[in-house]
Tab-separated table of C-alpha atoms in Angstrom:
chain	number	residue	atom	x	y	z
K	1	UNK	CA	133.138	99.182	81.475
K	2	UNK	CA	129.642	99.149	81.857
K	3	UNK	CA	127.650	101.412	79.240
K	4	UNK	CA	124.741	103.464	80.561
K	5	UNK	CA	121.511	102.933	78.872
K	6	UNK	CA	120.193	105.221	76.631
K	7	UNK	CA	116.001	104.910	76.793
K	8	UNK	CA	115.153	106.089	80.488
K	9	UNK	CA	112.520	103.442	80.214
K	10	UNK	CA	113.977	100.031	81.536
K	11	UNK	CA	110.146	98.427	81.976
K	12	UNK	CA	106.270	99.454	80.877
K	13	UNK	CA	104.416	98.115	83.762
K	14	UNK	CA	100.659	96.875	82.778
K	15	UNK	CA	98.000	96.928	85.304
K	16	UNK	CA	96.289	94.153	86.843
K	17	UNK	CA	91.817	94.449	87.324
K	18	UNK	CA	91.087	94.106	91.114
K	19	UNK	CA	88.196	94.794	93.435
K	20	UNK	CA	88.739	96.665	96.390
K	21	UNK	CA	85.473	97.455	98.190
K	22	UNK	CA	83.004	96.480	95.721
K	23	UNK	CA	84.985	99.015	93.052
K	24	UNK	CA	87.131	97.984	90.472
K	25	UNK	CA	90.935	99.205	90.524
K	26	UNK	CA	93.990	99.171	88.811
K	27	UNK	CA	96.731	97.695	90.457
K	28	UNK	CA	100.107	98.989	89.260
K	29	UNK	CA	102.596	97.192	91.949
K	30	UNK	CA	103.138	93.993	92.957
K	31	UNK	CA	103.457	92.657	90.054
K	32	UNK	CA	105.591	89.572	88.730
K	33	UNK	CA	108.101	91.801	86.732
K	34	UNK	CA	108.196	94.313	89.163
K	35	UNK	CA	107.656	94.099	93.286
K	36	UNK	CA	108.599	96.928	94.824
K	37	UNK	CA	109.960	100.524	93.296
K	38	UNK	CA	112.171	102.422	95.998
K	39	UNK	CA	110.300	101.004	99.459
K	40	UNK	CA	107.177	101.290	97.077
K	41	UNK	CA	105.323	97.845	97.587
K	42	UNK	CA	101.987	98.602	96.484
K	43	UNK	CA	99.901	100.605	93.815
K	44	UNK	CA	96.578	100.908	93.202
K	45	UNK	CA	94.408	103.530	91.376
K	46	UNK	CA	90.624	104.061	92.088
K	47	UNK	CA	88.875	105.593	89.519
K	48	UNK	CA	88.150	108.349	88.337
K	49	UNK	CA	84.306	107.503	88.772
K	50	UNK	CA	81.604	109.492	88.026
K	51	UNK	CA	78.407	108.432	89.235
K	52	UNK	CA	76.854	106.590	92.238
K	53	UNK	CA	79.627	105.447	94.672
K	54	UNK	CA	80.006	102.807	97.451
K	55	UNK	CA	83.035	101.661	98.799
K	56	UNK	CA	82.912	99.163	101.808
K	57	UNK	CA	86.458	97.706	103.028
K	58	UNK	CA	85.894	95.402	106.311
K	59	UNK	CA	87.784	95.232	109.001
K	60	UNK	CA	91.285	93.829	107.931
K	61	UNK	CA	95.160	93.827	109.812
K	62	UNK	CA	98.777	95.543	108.159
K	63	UNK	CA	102.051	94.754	109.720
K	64	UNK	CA	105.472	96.404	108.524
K	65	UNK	CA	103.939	98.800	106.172
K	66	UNK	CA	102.406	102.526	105.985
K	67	UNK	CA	98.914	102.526	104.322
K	68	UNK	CA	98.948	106.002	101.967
K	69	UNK	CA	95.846	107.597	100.567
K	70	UNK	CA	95.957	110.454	97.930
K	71	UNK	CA	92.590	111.481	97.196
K	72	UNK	CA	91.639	113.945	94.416
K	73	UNK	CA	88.267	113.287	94.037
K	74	UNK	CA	85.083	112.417	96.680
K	75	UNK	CA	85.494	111.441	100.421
K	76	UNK	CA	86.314	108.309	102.440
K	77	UNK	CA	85.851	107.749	106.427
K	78	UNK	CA	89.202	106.107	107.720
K	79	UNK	CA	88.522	103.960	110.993
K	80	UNK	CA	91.767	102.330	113.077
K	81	UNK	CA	92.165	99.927	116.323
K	82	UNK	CA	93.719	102.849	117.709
K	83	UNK	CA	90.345	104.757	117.925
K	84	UNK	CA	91.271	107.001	114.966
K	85	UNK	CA	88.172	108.361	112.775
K	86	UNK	CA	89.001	110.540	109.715
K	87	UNK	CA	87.210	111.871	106.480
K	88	UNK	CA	89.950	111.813	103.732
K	89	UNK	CA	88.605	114.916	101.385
K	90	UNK	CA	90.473	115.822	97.745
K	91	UNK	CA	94.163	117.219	97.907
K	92	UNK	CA	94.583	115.837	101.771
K	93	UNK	CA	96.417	112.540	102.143
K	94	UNK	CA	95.951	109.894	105.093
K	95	UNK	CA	99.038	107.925	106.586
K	96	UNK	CA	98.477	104.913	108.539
K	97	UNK	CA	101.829	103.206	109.906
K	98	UNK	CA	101.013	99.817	111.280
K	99	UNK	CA	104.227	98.674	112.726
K	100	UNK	CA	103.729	95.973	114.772
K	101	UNK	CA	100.228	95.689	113.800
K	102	UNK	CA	96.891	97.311	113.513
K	103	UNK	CA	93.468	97.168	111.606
K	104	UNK	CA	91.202	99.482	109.888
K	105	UNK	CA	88.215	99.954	107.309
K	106	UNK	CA	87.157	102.503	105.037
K	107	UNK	CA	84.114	103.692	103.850
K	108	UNK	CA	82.541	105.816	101.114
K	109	UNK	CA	79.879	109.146	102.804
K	110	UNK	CA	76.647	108.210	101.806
K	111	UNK	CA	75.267	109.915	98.220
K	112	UNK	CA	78.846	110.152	96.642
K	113	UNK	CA	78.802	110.455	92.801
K	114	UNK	CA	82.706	111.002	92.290
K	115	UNK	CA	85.257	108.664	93.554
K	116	UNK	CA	89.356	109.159	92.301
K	117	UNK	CA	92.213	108.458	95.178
K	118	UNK	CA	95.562	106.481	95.151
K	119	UNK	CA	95.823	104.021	97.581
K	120	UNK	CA	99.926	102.943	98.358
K	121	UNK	CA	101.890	100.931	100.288
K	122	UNK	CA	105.117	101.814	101.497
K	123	UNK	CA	107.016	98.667	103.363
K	124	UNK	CA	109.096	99.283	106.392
K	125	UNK	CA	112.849	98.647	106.874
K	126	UNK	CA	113.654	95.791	109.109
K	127	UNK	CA	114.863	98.440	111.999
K	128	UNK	CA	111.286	100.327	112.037
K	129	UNK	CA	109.071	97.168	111.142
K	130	UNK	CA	108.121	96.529	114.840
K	131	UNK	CA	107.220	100.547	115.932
K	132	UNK	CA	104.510	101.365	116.961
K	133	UNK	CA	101.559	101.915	115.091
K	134	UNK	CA	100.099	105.665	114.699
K	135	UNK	CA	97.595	107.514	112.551
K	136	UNK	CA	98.626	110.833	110.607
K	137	UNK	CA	96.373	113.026	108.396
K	138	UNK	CA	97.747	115.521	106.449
K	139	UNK	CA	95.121	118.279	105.174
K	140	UNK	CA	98.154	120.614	103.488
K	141	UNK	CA	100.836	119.822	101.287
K	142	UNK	CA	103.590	121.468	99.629
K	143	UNK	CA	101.843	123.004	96.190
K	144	UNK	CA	103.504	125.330	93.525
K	145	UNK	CA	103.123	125.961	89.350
K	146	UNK	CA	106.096	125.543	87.316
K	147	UNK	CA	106.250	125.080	83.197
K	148	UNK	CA	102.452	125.677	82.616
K	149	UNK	CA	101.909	122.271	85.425
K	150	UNK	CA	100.697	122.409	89.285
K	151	UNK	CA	103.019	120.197	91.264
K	152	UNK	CA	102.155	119.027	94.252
K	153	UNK	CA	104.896	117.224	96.596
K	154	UNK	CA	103.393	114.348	98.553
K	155	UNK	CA	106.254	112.990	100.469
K	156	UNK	CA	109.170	113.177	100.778
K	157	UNK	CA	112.131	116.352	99.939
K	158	UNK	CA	112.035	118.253	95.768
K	159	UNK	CA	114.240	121.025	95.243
K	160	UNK	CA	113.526	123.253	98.046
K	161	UNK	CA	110.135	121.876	98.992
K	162	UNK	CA	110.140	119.259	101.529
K	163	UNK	CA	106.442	117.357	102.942
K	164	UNK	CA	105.482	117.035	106.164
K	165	UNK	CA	104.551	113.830	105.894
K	166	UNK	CA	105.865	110.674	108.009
K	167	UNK	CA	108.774	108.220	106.280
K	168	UNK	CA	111.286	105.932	107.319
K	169	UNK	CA	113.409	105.558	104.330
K	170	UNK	CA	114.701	107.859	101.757
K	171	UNK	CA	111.315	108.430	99.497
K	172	UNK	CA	109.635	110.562	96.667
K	173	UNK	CA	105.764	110.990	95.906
K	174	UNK	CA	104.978	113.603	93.841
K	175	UNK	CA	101.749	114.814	91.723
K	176	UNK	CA	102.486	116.732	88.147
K	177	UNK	CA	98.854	117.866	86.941
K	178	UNK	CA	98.595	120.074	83.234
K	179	UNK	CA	95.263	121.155	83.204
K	180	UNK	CA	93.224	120.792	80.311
K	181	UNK	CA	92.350	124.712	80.274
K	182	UNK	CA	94.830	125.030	77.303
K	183	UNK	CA	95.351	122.232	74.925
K	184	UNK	CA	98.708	122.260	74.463
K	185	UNK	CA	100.999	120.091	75.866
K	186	UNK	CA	104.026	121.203	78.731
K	187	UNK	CA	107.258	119.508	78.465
K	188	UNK	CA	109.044	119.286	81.494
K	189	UNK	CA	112.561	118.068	82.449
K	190	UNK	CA	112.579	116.659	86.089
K	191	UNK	CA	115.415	116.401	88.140
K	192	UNK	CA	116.284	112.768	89.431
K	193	UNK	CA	118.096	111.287	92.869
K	194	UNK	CA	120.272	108.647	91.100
K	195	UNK	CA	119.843	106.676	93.941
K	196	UNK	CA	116.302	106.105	93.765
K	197	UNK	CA	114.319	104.019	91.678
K	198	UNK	CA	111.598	106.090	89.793
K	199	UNK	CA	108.789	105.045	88.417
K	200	UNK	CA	105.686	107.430	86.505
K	201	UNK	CA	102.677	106.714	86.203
K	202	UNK	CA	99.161	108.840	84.440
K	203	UNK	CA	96.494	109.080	86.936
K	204	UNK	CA	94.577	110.592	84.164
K	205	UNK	CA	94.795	111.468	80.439
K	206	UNK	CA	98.741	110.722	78.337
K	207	UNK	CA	102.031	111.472	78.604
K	208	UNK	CA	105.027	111.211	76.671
K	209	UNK	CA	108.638	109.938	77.423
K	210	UNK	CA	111.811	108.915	74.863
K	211	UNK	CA	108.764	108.641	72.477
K	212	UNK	CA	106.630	106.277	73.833
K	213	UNK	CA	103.091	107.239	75.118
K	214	UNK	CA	101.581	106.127	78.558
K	215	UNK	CA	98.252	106.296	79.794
K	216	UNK	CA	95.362	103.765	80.889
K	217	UNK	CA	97.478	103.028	84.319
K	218	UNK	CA	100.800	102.180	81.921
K	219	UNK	CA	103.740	102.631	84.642
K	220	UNK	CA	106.940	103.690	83.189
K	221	UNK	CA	109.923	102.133	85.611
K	222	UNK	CA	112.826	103.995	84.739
K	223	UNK	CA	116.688	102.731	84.777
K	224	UNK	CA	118.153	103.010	88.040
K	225	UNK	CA	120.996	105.838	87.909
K	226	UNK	CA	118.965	108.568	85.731
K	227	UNK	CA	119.785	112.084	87.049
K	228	UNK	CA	116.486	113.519	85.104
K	229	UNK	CA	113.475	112.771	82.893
K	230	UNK	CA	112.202	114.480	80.229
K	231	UNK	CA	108.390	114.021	79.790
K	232	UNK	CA	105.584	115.851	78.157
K	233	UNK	CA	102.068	116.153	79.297
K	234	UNK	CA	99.001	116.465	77.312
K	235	UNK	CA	96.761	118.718	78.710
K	236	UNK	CA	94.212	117.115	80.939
K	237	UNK	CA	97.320	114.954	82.093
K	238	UNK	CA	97.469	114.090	85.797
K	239	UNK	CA	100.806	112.295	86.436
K	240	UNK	CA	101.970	110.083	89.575
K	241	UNK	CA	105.858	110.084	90.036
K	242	UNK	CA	106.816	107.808	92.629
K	243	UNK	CA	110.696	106.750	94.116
K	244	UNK	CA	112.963	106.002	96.661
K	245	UNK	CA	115.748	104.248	97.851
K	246	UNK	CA	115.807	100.446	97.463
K	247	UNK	CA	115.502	98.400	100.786
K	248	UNK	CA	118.461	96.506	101.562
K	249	UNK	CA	116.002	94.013	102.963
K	250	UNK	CA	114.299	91.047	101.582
K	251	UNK	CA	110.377	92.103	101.579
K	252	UNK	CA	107.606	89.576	101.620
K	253	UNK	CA	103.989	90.237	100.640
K	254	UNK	CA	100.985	88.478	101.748
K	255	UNK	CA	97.305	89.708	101.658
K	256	UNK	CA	97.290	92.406	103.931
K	257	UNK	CA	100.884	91.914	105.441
K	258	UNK	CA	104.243	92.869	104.955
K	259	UNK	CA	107.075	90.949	106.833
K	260	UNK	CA	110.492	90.656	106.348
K	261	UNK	CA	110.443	86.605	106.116
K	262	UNK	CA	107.595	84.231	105.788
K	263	UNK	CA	107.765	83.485	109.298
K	264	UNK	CA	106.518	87.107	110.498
K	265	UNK	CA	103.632	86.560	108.049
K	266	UNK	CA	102.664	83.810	108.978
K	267	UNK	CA	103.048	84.443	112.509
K	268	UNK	CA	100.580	87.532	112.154
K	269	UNK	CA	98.245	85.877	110.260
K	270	UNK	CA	97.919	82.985	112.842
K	271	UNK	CA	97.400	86.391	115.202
K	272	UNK	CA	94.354	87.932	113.075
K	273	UNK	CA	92.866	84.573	113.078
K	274	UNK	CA	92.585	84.090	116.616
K	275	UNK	CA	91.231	87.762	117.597
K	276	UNK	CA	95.056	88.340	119.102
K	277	UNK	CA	95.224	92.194	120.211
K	278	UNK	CA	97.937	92.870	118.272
K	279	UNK	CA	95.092	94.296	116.275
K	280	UNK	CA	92.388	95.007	118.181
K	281	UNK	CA	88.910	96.022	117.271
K	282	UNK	CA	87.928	98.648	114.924
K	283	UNK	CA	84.620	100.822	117.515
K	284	UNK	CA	82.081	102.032	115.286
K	285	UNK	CA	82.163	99.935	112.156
K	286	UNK	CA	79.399	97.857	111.793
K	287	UNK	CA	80.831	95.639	108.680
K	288	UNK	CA	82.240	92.133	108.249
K	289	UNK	CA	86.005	91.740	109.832
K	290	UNK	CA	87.414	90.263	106.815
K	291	UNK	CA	89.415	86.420	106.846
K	292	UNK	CA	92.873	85.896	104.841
K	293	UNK	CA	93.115	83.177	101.961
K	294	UNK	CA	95.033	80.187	103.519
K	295	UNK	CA	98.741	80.662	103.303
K	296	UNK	CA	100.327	78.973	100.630
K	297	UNK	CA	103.330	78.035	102.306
């Protein structure tokens, strides 16, 4: 019989340095020990920054994926092939759902001095990788106190709180923030789908869990078949806690595209390449239109 594990930790998850936009980030997911968590592909955490802010990222393609922005600090101007144009501001969150394919940038508003957002990837199943691609800002989301801590649910259903925004798989993003009003810390025990894998994650300040501390981007993946967590937050503590439902598909990951073989990626890169409108232009930017790596396959 197999024994269930007693740490909820199975994996601490260190973050990768990257640039996105002429700003450094730390990128949680994909990583070598860990690719994907629930449909999950794709983790990165700007900020916080304090001081003069420019972010520039050209004009670049997604396939099979939704593009998810959580921002909690500053502003950024979305721009799609579909015509969409949309200012992300703090506590809204921007969905982009490329499907079958379509390109965007993102800028920083001119005389920013605070930057923070989570920018995430969530990959398609194989029976929605090909629909058609569609822009969705959200300015309101499901917010309540509980414990001492502000939740707010992102996507996705918790307890009796369920988002309005857009998924195609069985999915959890929620937001746990202890404010550092009071300096004690709130211990919390969150309920778990045992389905889902879960993964946690401080946006800002510490937390603890089965006595080990995470901060500095740390991820905590936890074992697959938990039906809660018991964590506690220090106060100043902002906390990510992302899940889902495994795919039952094999997902690969190239630059900018998802696919569900190496065939699809390379297909749409080929695509980008020649100016194909699968994509199609992005009006109104005036930047570069960025060019993929060559593939290594």
């Amino acid at each position: 019989m197999e024994t269930k594990a007693t740490q909820p930790v199975a994996e601490r998850l260190l973050p990768r340095t990257s640039d996105v936009g002429g700003i450094p980030v730390a990128r949680a997911i994909p990583q070598k020990a860990r690719r994907l968590i629930g449909p999950w592909c794709f983790l990165d955490h700007l900020g916080p920054i304090s001081g003069p802010v420019t972010v520039n990222v050209g004009e670049h393609p997604h396939t099979a994926l939704q593009t998810f922005t959580w921002m909690m600090a500053g502003e950024i101007l979305h721009r799609d092939s579909l015509g969409s144009t949309q200012v992300i501001r703090p506590g809204q969150v921007n969905l982009m759902t490329a499907g079958h394919g379509i390109a965007h940038t993102e800028e920083s508003l001119p005389n920013q001095t605070h930057l923070h957002a989570a920018q995430l990837w969530i990959a398609l199943p194989a029976a929605h990788k090909d629909t058609a691609p569609r822009f969705d800002h959200y300015p309101t989301l499901p917010r309540w106190q509980d414990a001492g801590a502000n939740f707010t649910l992102l996507i996705g259903d918790w307890a009796e709180h369920h988002s309005p925004v857009l998924h195609f798989s069985p999915i959890l993003g929620l937001e746990i923030f202890h404010s550092a009003d009071t300096g004690a810390p709130v211990t919390l025990t969150l309920p778990l789908e045992p389905t889902f894998e879960h993964g946690l994650m401080p946006l800002e300040g510490i937390f603890h869990l089965a006595g080990e501390s995470f901060s500095d981007n740390q991820l905590a993946f936890l074992n697959w078949g938990e039906t809660s967590v018991t964590i506690s937050l220090q106060a100043g503590c902002r906390l990510l806690l992302i899940g889902g439902e495994p795919l039952p598909d094999d997902i690969t990951i190239w630059w900018n595209f998802v696919g569900h073989s190496k065939a699809e990626i390379a297909e749409a890169q080929a695509q980008w390449l020649a100016q194909d409108p699968r994509f199609g232009p992005v009006t109104g930017y005036q930047g570069q239109r960025l060019e993929p790596p060559p593939i290594p396959w």
